[in-house]
Short mmCIF file of C-alpha atoms and ligand atoms in Angstrom, two decimals:
data_model
loop_
_atom_site.label_atom_id
_atom_site.label_comp_id
_atom_site.label_asym_id
_atom_site.label_seq_id
_atom_site.Cartn_x
_atom_site.Cartn_y
_atom_site.Cartn_z
CA MET A 1 21.43 -13.25 1.83
CA SER A 2 20.73 -15.32 4.88
CA ASP A 3 19.52 -18.83 5.38
CA LEU A 4 16.17 -18.82 7.16
CA SER A 5 16.42 -22.29 8.60
CA SER A 6 19.47 -21.48 10.70
CA LEU A 7 17.87 -18.61 12.60
CA PRO A 8 17.07 -19.18 16.26
CA VAL A 9 13.39 -19.61 16.98
CA GLN A 10 13.47 -17.81 20.33
CA GLY A 11 15.13 -14.40 20.21
CA GLU A 12 16.06 -12.19 23.13
CA PRO A 13 13.01 -11.01 25.05
CA VAL A 14 11.53 -7.76 23.73
CA ALA A 15 8.58 -5.66 24.89
CA ALA A 16 6.52 -2.79 23.49
CA VAL A 17 3.18 -1.09 23.81
CA ALA A 18 1.01 -2.42 20.98
CA THR A 19 -1.85 0.06 21.19
CA PRO A 20 -1.76 3.74 20.18
CA VAL A 21 -0.53 6.40 22.53
CA GLY A 22 -3.30 8.25 24.30
CA VAL A 23 -6.15 7.74 26.70
CA GLY A 24 -8.32 4.67 26.18
CA ALA A 25 -10.26 2.14 28.21
CA LEU A 26 -7.61 -0.51 27.68
CA ALA A 27 -4.10 -0.83 26.30
CA VAL A 28 -1.96 -3.83 25.39
CA VAL A 29 1.70 -4.27 26.22
CA ARG A 30 3.27 -7.31 24.60
CA MET A 31 6.44 -9.34 25.05
CA SER A 32 8.05 -11.95 22.85
CA GLY A 33 11.14 -14.15 23.07
CA GLU A 34 13.03 -16.41 25.34
CA GLY A 35 11.96 -16.37 28.99
CA VAL A 36 9.07 -13.91 28.71
CA LEU A 37 6.82 -16.13 30.83
CA ALA A 38 9.39 -16.07 33.65
CA ILE A 39 9.67 -12.29 33.31
CA ALA A 40 5.90 -12.00 33.61
CA ASP A 41 5.96 -14.25 36.69
CA ARG A 42 8.39 -11.86 38.34
CA VAL A 43 5.99 -8.92 38.18
CA PHE A 44 2.54 -10.52 38.07
CA THR A 45 0.50 -12.13 40.86
CA LYS A 46 -2.59 -14.09 39.92
CA ALA A 47 -5.81 -13.27 41.74
CA ARG A 48 -6.75 -16.94 41.85
CA SER A 49 -4.25 -19.58 42.97
CA PRO A 50 -1.43 -17.03 43.28
CA GLU A 51 1.06 -19.82 43.95
CA THR A 52 0.81 -21.13 40.37
CA LEU A 53 3.11 -19.73 37.72
CA LEU A 54 2.45 -18.46 34.22
CA ALA A 55 5.50 -20.44 33.16
CA ASP A 56 3.54 -23.61 34.01
CA SER A 57 0.33 -22.48 32.32
CA PRO A 58 -0.72 -23.84 28.96
CA GLY A 59 -0.81 -21.59 25.90
CA TYR A 60 -3.93 -19.61 25.00
CA THR A 61 -4.87 -19.04 28.62
CA ALA A 62 -5.93 -15.77 30.25
CA HIS A 63 -5.06 -14.83 33.84
CA PHE A 64 -6.45 -12.03 35.95
CA GLY A 65 -4.28 -10.42 38.63
CA LYS A 66 -2.05 -7.55 39.65
CA LEU A 67 1.23 -6.17 38.42
CA TYR A 68 3.74 -5.16 41.08
CA ASP A 69 6.94 -3.18 40.99
CA GLY A 70 8.45 -4.46 44.24
CA ASP A 71 5.75 -3.64 46.78
CA SER A 72 3.96 -1.04 44.79
CA MET A 73 1.01 -2.04 42.67
CA ILE A 74 1.08 -0.83 39.08
CA ASP A 75 -2.28 -1.96 37.72
CA GLU A 76 -4.90 -4.69 37.61
CA VAL A 77 -4.45 -6.58 34.40
CA ILE A 78 -5.28 -9.59 32.24
CA VAL A 79 -2.32 -11.61 31.07
CA LEU A 80 -2.57 -13.78 27.95
CA VAL A 81 -0.10 -16.61 27.55
CA PHE A 82 1.06 -17.87 24.15
CA ARG A 83 3.50 -20.74 23.95
CA SER A 84 5.93 -21.31 21.13
CA PRO A 85 5.27 -22.18 18.36
CA ASP A 86 1.62 -21.17 18.64
CA SER A 87 1.99 -17.43 18.67
CA PHE A 88 2.26 -14.58 16.21
CA THR A 89 6.06 -14.54 16.38
CA VAL A 90 6.35 -18.33 16.86
CA GLU A 91 8.16 -17.51 20.12
CA ASP A 92 6.76 -17.55 23.64
CA MET A 93 4.61 -14.45 23.98
CA VAL A 94 2.77 -12.61 26.72
CA GLU A 95 0.18 -9.93 26.16
CA ILE A 96 -0.76 -7.76 29.09
CA THR A 97 -4.04 -5.93 28.83
CA CYS A 98 -3.86 -3.04 31.25
CA HIS A 99 -5.85 0.14 31.68
CA GLY A 100 -5.41 2.61 28.84
CA GLY A 101 -3.57 5.85 29.36
CA PRO A 102 -0.07 7.04 28.64
CA VAL A 103 1.16 6.94 32.24
CA VAL A 104 -0.20 3.45 33.03
CA THR A 105 1.28 1.94 29.89
CA LYS A 106 4.60 3.68 30.49
CA HIS A 107 4.77 2.11 33.97
CA VAL A 108 3.90 -1.35 32.69
CA LEU A 109 6.45 -1.14 29.89
CA LYS A 110 9.16 0.16 32.22
CA LEU A 111 8.46 -2.73 34.59
CA LEU A 112 9.07 -5.24 31.80
CA LEU A 113 12.21 -3.45 30.63
CA ASP A 114 13.53 -3.38 34.21
CA ASN A 115 12.95 -7.11 34.46
CA GLY A 116 14.90 -8.28 31.46
CA CYS A 117 13.22 -7.14 28.26
CA ARG A 118 14.67 -4.89 25.64
CA LEU A 119 12.43 -2.33 23.93
CA ALA A 120 11.30 -3.79 20.62
CA GLU A 121 12.30 -2.02 17.45
CA PRO A 122 9.64 -0.85 14.99
CA GLY A 123 8.09 -3.88 13.32
CA GLU A 124 10.19 -6.31 15.33
CA PHE A 125 7.28 -8.61 16.23
CA THR A 126 6.27 -8.91 12.59
CA ARG A 127 9.89 -9.29 11.56
CA ARG A 128 10.23 -12.24 13.93
CA ALA A 129 7.01 -13.73 12.58
CA PHE A 130 8.57 -13.53 9.12
CA LEU A 131 12.02 -14.82 10.10
CA ASN A 132 10.44 -17.73 11.93
CA GLY A 133 8.45 -18.69 8.84
CA ARG A 134 5.04 -17.86 10.27
CA ILE A 135 4.26 -15.46 7.42
CA ASP A 136 6.02 -14.55 4.20
CA LEU A 137 7.23 -11.08 3.35
CA LEU A 138 4.13 -10.24 1.35
CA GLN A 139 1.91 -11.12 4.25
CA ALA A 140 4.08 -9.08 6.62
CA GLU A 141 3.69 -6.10 4.33
CA ALA A 142 -0.04 -6.76 4.07
CA ILE A 143 -0.33 -6.41 7.83
CA GLY A 144 1.25 -2.95 7.53
CA GLU A 145 -1.09 -2.06 4.67
CA MET A 146 -4.07 -3.26 6.65
CA ILE A 147 -3.20 -1.16 9.68
CA HIS A 148 -2.76 1.90 7.50
CA ALA A 149 -5.76 1.25 5.23
CA ARG A 150 -8.14 4.16 5.17
CA SER A 151 -10.57 3.01 2.54
CA GLU A 152 -12.60 -0.13 2.27
CA SER A 153 -10.82 -1.05 -0.95
CA ALA A 154 -7.33 -0.62 0.49
CA TYR A 155 -8.38 -2.76 3.42
CA ARG A 156 -9.83 -5.50 1.24
CA THR A 157 -6.76 -5.58 -0.95
CA ALA A 158 -4.61 -5.96 2.15
CA VAL A 159 -6.82 -8.77 3.45
CA ASN A 160 -6.45 -10.57 0.14
CA GLN A 161 -2.70 -10.23 0.31
CA MET A 162 -2.66 -11.39 3.91
CA LYS A 163 -4.63 -14.49 2.93
CA GLY A 164 -1.72 -15.25 0.65
CA THR A 165 -3.43 -14.87 -2.71
CA LEU A 166 -0.51 -13.07 -4.34
CA SER A 167 1.99 -15.28 -2.51
CA GLY A 168 0.25 -18.38 -3.90
CA LYS A 169 0.41 -17.00 -7.41
CA LEU A 170 4.09 -16.09 -7.09
CA ASN A 171 5.01 -19.41 -5.52
CA SER A 172 3.40 -21.27 -8.39
CA LEU A 173 5.29 -19.08 -10.90
CA ARG A 174 8.47 -19.75 -8.97
CA GLU A 175 7.96 -23.49 -9.03
CA GLN A 176 7.49 -23.53 -12.77
CA LEU A 177 10.59 -21.42 -13.23
CA LEU A 178 12.52 -23.64 -10.89
CA HIS A 179 11.51 -26.65 -12.94
CA SER A 180 12.85 -25.14 -16.17
CA CYS A 181 15.99 -23.96 -14.43
CA ALA A 182 16.63 -27.40 -13.00
CA LEU A 183 16.30 -29.06 -16.40
CA LEU A 184 18.68 -26.55 -17.96
CA GLU A 185 21.21 -27.00 -15.22
CA LEU A 186 21.00 -30.73 -15.60
CA GLU A 187 21.86 -30.22 -19.25
CA LEU A 188 24.88 -28.21 -18.22
CA ASP A 189 26.01 -31.10 -16.04
CA PHE A 190 25.76 -33.43 -19.02
CA SER A 191 27.16 -30.90 -21.45
CA GLU A 192 29.66 -33.36 -22.88
CA GLU A 193 26.87 -35.59 -24.07
CA ASP A 194 24.83 -32.98 -25.89
CA VAL A 195 21.45 -33.91 -24.45
CA GLU A 196 18.32 -31.78 -24.14
CA PHE A 197 16.02 -32.55 -21.23
CA GLN A 198 13.39 -30.21 -22.54
CA SER A 199 13.10 -29.27 -26.18
CA ARG A 200 13.96 -25.63 -26.86
CA GLU A 201 10.53 -25.21 -28.38
CA GLU A 202 8.85 -26.43 -25.25
CA LEU A 203 11.07 -24.24 -23.08
CA SER A 204 10.36 -21.20 -25.21
CA GLY A 205 6.62 -21.82 -24.90
CA GLN A 206 6.90 -22.15 -21.16
CA VAL A 207 9.02 -19.01 -20.74
CA ASP A 208 6.60 -17.11 -22.96
CA MET A 209 3.70 -18.20 -20.80
CA LEU A 210 5.51 -17.21 -17.60
CA GLN A 211 6.47 -13.85 -19.05
CA LYS A 212 2.83 -13.14 -19.90
CA GLU A 213 1.73 -14.04 -16.39
CA VAL A 214 4.36 -11.80 -14.84
CA GLU A 215 3.45 -8.96 -17.18
CA LYS A 216 -0.20 -9.31 -16.20
CA LEU A 217 0.84 -8.78 -12.60
CA VAL A 218 3.01 -5.80 -13.57
CA GLU A 219 0.01 -4.24 -15.33
CA SER A 220 -2.25 -4.79 -12.33
CA TYR A 221 -0.12 -2.31 -10.40
CA GLN A 222 -1.78 0.60 -12.17
CA HIS A 223 -5.06 -0.33 -10.50
CA GLY A 224 -3.55 -1.77 -7.36
CA ARG A 225 -1.85 1.52 -6.62
CA LEU A 226 -5.10 3.43 -7.03
CA LEU A 227 -6.82 1.05 -4.65
CA SER A 228 -4.23 1.26 -1.94
CA GLU A 229 -3.13 4.89 -2.23
CA GLY A 230 -6.26 6.49 -3.58
CA VAL A 231 -6.87 8.31 -6.84
CA ALA A 232 -4.62 11.38 -6.97
CA THR A 233 -7.05 14.15 -7.92
CA ALA A 234 -6.07 17.73 -8.76
CA ILE A 235 -8.56 20.59 -8.82
CA ILE A 236 -7.39 23.31 -11.14
CA GLY A 237 -8.88 26.53 -12.49
CA ARG A 238 -8.43 30.30 -12.50
CA PRO A 239 -8.30 32.20 -9.25
CA ASN A 240 -11.83 32.56 -7.84
CA ALA A 241 -13.24 29.70 -9.90
CA GLY A 242 -14.23 28.14 -6.58
CA LYS A 243 -11.50 25.54 -6.09
CA SER A 244 -11.21 25.92 -2.33
CA THR A 245 -14.96 25.92 -1.95
CA LEU A 246 -15.21 22.71 -3.97
CA LEU A 247 -12.36 21.13 -2.03
CA ASN A 248 -14.12 21.76 1.24
CA ALA A 249 -17.46 20.61 -0.12
CA LEU A 250 -15.93 17.37 -1.36
CA LEU A 251 -14.04 16.72 1.83
CA GLY A 252 -17.04 17.70 3.93
CA GLU A 253 -18.93 14.78 5.31
CA GLU A 254 -16.91 12.03 3.71
CA ARG A 255 -13.56 13.29 4.89
CA ALA A 256 -11.32 10.37 5.66
CA ILE A 257 -10.24 9.75 9.22
CA VAL A 258 -7.13 11.75 9.95
CA SER A 259 -4.18 9.97 11.42
CA HIS A 260 -0.50 10.56 11.39
CA MET A 261 1.56 7.62 10.30
CA PRO A 262 5.15 7.78 11.35
CA GLY A 263 7.72 6.57 8.89
CA THR A 264 5.50 6.98 5.87
CA THR A 265 4.94 9.80 3.47
CA ARG A 266 1.22 9.49 3.84
CA ASP A 267 0.53 12.65 5.73
CA TYR A 268 -1.71 13.81 2.89
CA ILE A 269 -4.59 11.99 4.52
CA GLU A 270 -6.26 15.23 5.54
CA GLU A 271 -7.23 15.73 1.96
CA CYS A 272 -8.80 12.38 1.21
CA PHE A 273 -12.42 11.50 0.80
CA ILE A 274 -14.09 8.24 0.05
CA HIS A 275 -16.94 7.79 -2.40
CA GLU A 276 -18.48 4.36 -2.77
CA LYS A 277 -15.39 2.59 -1.47
CA THR A 278 -12.98 4.44 -3.74
CA MET A 279 -10.62 6.85 -2.10
CA PHE A 280 -9.82 10.13 -3.81
CA ARG A 281 -6.72 11.93 -2.67
CA LEU A 282 -6.98 15.64 -3.37
CA THR A 283 -3.58 17.07 -4.09
CA ASP A 284 -3.26 20.79 -3.47
CA THR A 285 -5.35 22.90 -5.68
CA ALA A 286 -3.44 24.59 -8.42
CA GLY A 287 -4.19 28.07 -9.69
CA LEU A 288 -3.96 28.23 -13.40
CA ARG A 289 -3.61 31.34 -15.47
CA GLU A 290 -3.35 31.81 -19.14
CA VAL A 291 0.38 32.02 -19.52
CA ASP A 292 2.86 32.74 -22.13
CA GLU A 293 5.12 29.70 -22.25
CA GLU A 294 8.15 31.99 -22.23
CA VAL A 295 7.37 33.72 -18.99
CA GLU A 296 5.91 30.73 -17.28
CA HIS A 297 7.00 31.13 -13.71
CA GLU A 298 7.64 28.67 -10.95
CA GLY A 299 4.15 28.62 -9.45
CA VAL A 300 2.49 27.85 -12.73
CA ARG A 301 5.09 25.28 -13.60
CA ARG A 302 4.33 23.54 -10.34
CA SER A 303 0.66 23.53 -11.26
CA TYR A 304 1.49 21.76 -14.48
CA GLN A 305 3.59 19.32 -12.53
CA LYS A 306 0.57 18.52 -10.37
CA ILE A 307 -1.52 17.86 -13.43
CA ALA A 308 1.10 15.54 -14.86
CA GLU A 309 1.21 13.59 -11.60
CA ALA A 310 -2.55 13.39 -11.11
CA ASP A 311 -4.67 10.37 -11.97
CA LEU A 312 -7.67 12.62 -12.40
CA VAL A 313 -7.93 16.36 -13.00
CA LEU A 314 -11.01 18.45 -12.27
CA PHE A 315 -10.91 21.55 -14.43
CA LEU A 316 -13.11 24.05 -12.67
CA LEU A 317 -14.53 27.06 -14.49
CA ASP A 318 -16.84 29.84 -13.39
CA VAL A 319 -19.87 29.56 -15.65
CA GLY A 320 -21.11 32.93 -14.38
CA SER A 321 -18.02 34.81 -15.43
CA ASP A 322 -17.94 37.01 -18.53
CA MET A 323 -14.98 35.05 -19.74
CA TYR A 324 -16.57 31.64 -19.39
CA GLU A 325 -16.17 30.77 -23.05
CA GLU A 326 -12.44 31.38 -23.00
CA GLU A 327 -11.93 28.91 -20.24
CA VAL A 328 -12.88 26.02 -22.40
CA VAL A 329 -10.03 26.91 -24.70
CA ALA A 330 -7.66 26.47 -21.77
CA ALA A 331 -9.24 23.09 -20.99
CA THR A 332 -8.84 21.96 -24.58
CA ARG A 333 -5.21 22.99 -24.53
CA LEU A 334 -4.60 21.05 -21.38
CA ARG A 335 -6.17 18.01 -22.97
CA GLU A 336 -3.77 18.29 -25.85
CA ARG A 337 -0.83 18.80 -23.55
CA TYR A 338 -1.68 15.86 -21.30
CA PRO A 339 -3.46 13.34 -23.52
CA GLU A 340 -2.97 10.58 -20.94
CA THR A 341 -4.54 12.46 -18.05
CA LYS A 342 -8.19 12.01 -17.27
CA LEU A 343 -9.65 15.49 -17.34
CA LEU A 344 -13.14 16.39 -16.26
CA VAL A 345 -14.45 19.88 -16.98
CA VAL A 346 -16.70 21.15 -14.20
CA ALA A 347 -18.81 24.27 -14.58
CA ASN A 348 -19.11 25.91 -11.18
CA LYS A 349 -21.47 28.59 -9.86
CA ILE A 350 -24.51 27.41 -11.83
CA ASP A 351 -26.51 29.22 -9.14
CA SER A 352 -25.04 32.60 -10.06
CA VAL A 353 -26.58 33.08 -13.51
CA GLU A 354 -30.05 32.28 -14.76
CA ASP A 355 -28.96 30.99 -18.12
CA SER A 356 -26.36 28.57 -16.73
CA ARG A 357 -27.88 25.63 -18.65
CA ARG A 358 -27.62 27.51 -21.93
CA ARG A 359 -24.08 28.58 -21.17
CA MET A 360 -23.12 25.01 -20.36
CA ARG A 361 -24.52 23.78 -23.66
CA ILE A 362 -22.41 26.35 -25.49
CA LEU A 363 -19.36 25.21 -23.57
CA GLU A 364 -20.07 21.56 -24.16
CA GLU A 365 -20.30 22.17 -27.85
CA LYS A 366 -17.05 24.09 -27.84
CA ALA A 367 -15.23 21.51 -25.78
CA GLY A 368 -16.77 18.58 -27.59
CA SER A 369 -17.24 16.77 -24.31
CA ARG A 370 -19.72 16.37 -21.52
CA MET A 371 -19.59 18.78 -18.63
CA ILE A 372 -20.83 18.61 -15.09
CA GLY A 373 -22.61 21.66 -13.70
CA ILE A 374 -22.32 22.31 -9.98
CA SER A 375 -22.62 24.91 -7.32
CA ALA A 376 -19.81 24.28 -4.90
CA LEU A 377 -21.22 26.95 -2.62
CA LYS A 378 -24.77 25.60 -2.49
CA GLN A 379 -23.51 22.02 -2.73
CA GLU A 380 -25.58 21.27 -5.80
CA GLY A 381 -24.58 18.67 -8.36
CA LEU A 382 -21.91 17.17 -6.13
CA GLY A 383 -23.50 13.70 -6.24
CA GLU A 384 -23.37 13.75 -10.02
CA LEU A 385 -19.80 15.01 -9.93
CA LYS A 386 -18.66 12.23 -7.61
CA ALA A 387 -20.45 9.62 -9.68
CA GLU A 388 -18.68 10.93 -12.77
CA MET A 389 -15.35 10.92 -10.96
CA ASN A 390 -15.97 7.32 -10.02
CA SER A 391 -16.84 6.31 -13.53
CA MET A 392 -13.69 8.00 -14.85
CA VAL A 393 -11.60 5.59 -12.85
CA GLU A 394 -13.97 2.92 -14.06
CA GLY A 395 -13.44 -0.67 -13.30
CA LEU A 396 -11.82 0.19 -10.00
CA ASP A 397 -14.75 -0.91 -7.89
CA LYS A 398 -15.04 -4.16 -9.80
CA LEU A 399 -11.47 -4.86 -8.83
CA HIS A 400 -12.17 -4.72 -5.12
CA ASP A 401 -12.64 -8.44 -5.03
CA ALA A 402 -10.17 -9.30 -7.74
CA SER A 403 -7.83 -11.71 -6.13
CA VAL A 404 -4.41 -10.95 -7.53
CA LEU A 405 -3.33 -7.34 -7.58
CA VAL A 406 0.07 -5.77 -7.15
CA THR A 407 -0.19 -2.75 -4.86
CA SER A 408 3.36 -2.09 -3.80
CA MET A 409 6.12 -0.31 -5.67
CA ARG A 410 8.63 -2.86 -4.38
CA HIS A 411 6.70 -5.77 -5.85
CA TYR A 412 6.08 -3.87 -9.05
CA GLU A 413 9.77 -3.24 -9.60
CA ALA A 414 10.81 -6.78 -8.82
CA LEU A 415 8.17 -8.12 -11.21
CA ARG A 416 9.24 -5.75 -13.95
CA ASN A 417 12.81 -6.98 -13.57
CA ALA A 418 11.58 -10.57 -13.67
CA ALA A 419 9.62 -9.87 -16.85
CA ASP A 420 12.73 -8.35 -18.43
CA ALA A 421 14.83 -11.38 -17.51
CA LEU A 422 12.19 -13.70 -18.99
CA ARG A 423 12.10 -11.66 -22.18
CA ASN A 424 15.88 -11.91 -22.42
CA ALA A 425 15.69 -15.65 -21.84
CA ARG A 426 13.16 -16.07 -24.61
CA GLU A 427 15.25 -14.06 -27.05
CA LEU A 428 18.30 -16.14 -26.18
CA ILE A 429 16.37 -19.35 -26.77
CA GLU A 430 15.21 -18.09 -30.12
CA ALA A 431 18.74 -17.10 -31.07
CA GLN A 432 19.82 -20.61 -30.09
CA SER A 433 22.27 -19.20 -27.57
CA GLU A 434 24.24 -21.23 -25.12
CA THR A 435 22.39 -23.04 -22.38
CA GLU A 436 24.43 -21.23 -19.74
CA LEU A 437 23.19 -17.81 -20.82
CA ILE A 438 19.56 -18.92 -20.85
CA ALA A 439 19.95 -20.51 -17.44
CA PHE A 440 21.44 -17.27 -16.10
CA GLU A 441 18.43 -15.20 -17.17
CA LEU A 442 15.96 -17.73 -15.78
CA ARG A 443 17.86 -17.78 -12.50
CA SER A 444 17.65 -14.00 -12.19
CA ALA A 445 13.92 -14.09 -12.92
CA LEU A 446 13.65 -16.67 -10.17
CA ASP A 447 15.56 -14.45 -7.75
CA TYR A 448 13.42 -11.40 -8.52
CA VAL A 449 10.24 -13.33 -7.84
CA GLY A 450 11.76 -14.82 -4.69
CA GLU A 451 12.65 -11.37 -3.40
CA ILE A 452 8.99 -10.45 -3.27
CA THR A 453 7.86 -13.23 -0.98
CA GLY A 454 11.11 -13.26 0.95
CA LYS A 455 12.36 -16.62 -0.33
CA VAL A 456 15.46 -14.68 -1.26
CA VAL A 457 16.26 -12.41 1.66
CA ASN A 458 17.97 -9.10 1.38
CA GLU A 459 18.77 -7.55 4.76
CA GLU A 460 18.45 -4.00 3.44
CA VAL A 461 14.99 -4.66 2.04
CA LEU A 462 13.91 -6.12 5.38
CA ASN A 463 15.12 -3.04 7.23
CA VAL A 464 13.13 -0.77 4.97
CA ILE A 465 9.97 -2.85 5.23
CA PHE A 466 9.95 -3.40 8.95
CA GLY A 467 11.31 0.05 9.76
CA GLN A 468 8.02 1.46 8.48
CA PHE A 469 6.00 -0.38 11.08
CA CYS A 470 5.25 1.19 14.40
CA ILE A 471 6.86 -0.06 17.57
CA GLY A 472 4.76 -2.85 19.03
CA LYS A 473 3.79 -4.33 15.68
P1 LIG B 1 -10.50 29.67 -5.64
O1 LIG B 1 -9.69 30.90 -5.76
O2 LIG B 1 -10.64 28.98 -6.94
O3 LIG B 1 -10.07 28.74 -4.57
O4 LIG B 1 -12.00 30.16 -5.30
P2 LIG B 1 -12.77 30.18 -3.90
O5 LIG B 1 -13.22 28.81 -3.53
O6 LIG B 1 -11.98 30.93 -2.93
O7 LIG B 1 -14.06 30.98 -4.32
C1 LIG B 1 -14.02 32.30 -4.83
C2 LIG B 1 -15.32 32.97 -4.56
O8 LIG B 1 -16.37 32.35 -5.28
C3 LIG B 1 -15.75 32.92 -3.09
O9 LIG B 1 -16.33 34.12 -2.74
C4 LIG B 1 -16.77 31.79 -3.08
O10 LIG B 1 -17.74 31.97 -2.05
C5 LIG B 1 -17.43 31.95 -4.41
N1 LIG B 1 -18.00 30.70 -4.88
C6 LIG B 1 -17.42 29.48 -4.91
N2 LIG B 1 -18.27 28.57 -5.42
C7 LIG B 1 -19.42 29.22 -5.71
C8 LIG B 1 -20.68 28.80 -6.25
O11 LIG B 1 -20.93 27.64 -6.56
N3 LIG B 1 -21.63 29.77 -6.41
C9 LIG B 1 -21.40 31.06 -6.08
N4 LIG B 1 -22.40 31.92 -6.28
N5 LIG B 1 -20.23 31.48 -5.57
C10 LIG B 1 -19.25 30.59 -5.37
#
């Protein structure tokens, strides 16, 4: 645990390229910390009034000129000056907009490193913004989420978090908890005199209310996760049912933008598509055979694993096959085996037989549920399929604007712990336990909530969070 107020406002000067590697019209190299204006003055000459220094310039000013390494010119650039405390990190900052391209940016960065900067660690700028009180931990994480957002809904959720909606909610919960804690601790101070500053009934009511609020947040994670990570969707069916064809058809035009994100496990992006703002993440397609449980081998077991992990399962069957009726039996069995999983039966290859409508009706009757008929090959019925997929995760789109949603595993776990502590506290109150024990549980609830926004700082947690950022953020 560290005390935020004692941290220095201006850290050692650091520099990093803030834009992605590659060729572009422009790139940004940024510096933050003590003396960065003087470092910039050493390598930069203004085009107009070259005798004036950046160190004497007011904040929020832009300067055009040239960067030099000794006598050799590096690039023509724009330099932006930010003066503490009015910058992202609260420190003095300089942003150099140079020409894009890996070699140019490498030269600019090297110049700054040669003149007194250290290379910034991943997420160091955001970490400084947090340590200097410019943003709380939730907002820092929201910046990361925003950068990595690939769907409109993930982006909007991140924006909401950045605005501080969840922080506001948690801070208000924290204040109420703090109030109850303070009263209890006051009682402990006066323990000789047997006074109650808040009746136990009142306290119990308050703790109950807080517990419900925290539990509501815990529950919102189910949706929050879907919004930020996408709906994990598995396509299963017998070999040749058309799973690969459907996968490609679904990914087709709405394929999400592919990008590699270092430090995250989100490389599955290549298999995401977005329909009406909701992102579906297609996990690898699993072949599924009719198997004897005894001889179930590894491959099939993995398929079942995928089903158990999926938010939505598309059970694909070949309506043209001679065995089409048997497939429904397999679907029904799966339903029984995974009652919690959302399973949608999809009849593929409706183009391959003339009586596909009749066959589907037979299947629907057998399965006792609605079925979607498609031709993955001819791309027929895909609109209806996507609409059905959307409605199966119903309510998700209505949540896009919902203000308070928990989207991160870290927050979810802390809130669950807080809810447990509150439940314990309430039970202790009811059992008329000692004030000390009640106060202990309330204190831990307080700490769990504080961990989320960063009011209670754990160095390890910070390293994990900021380590996931890219360098330059
Ligand atoms: P998977 O083994 O389930 O991945 O099946 P594939 O996607 O590889 O498809 C097996 C075969 O069925 C291929 O020859 C596909 O061209 C064909 N196929 C897939 N979908 C359709 C469809 O909608 N109609 C027709 N007529 N053939 C299809």
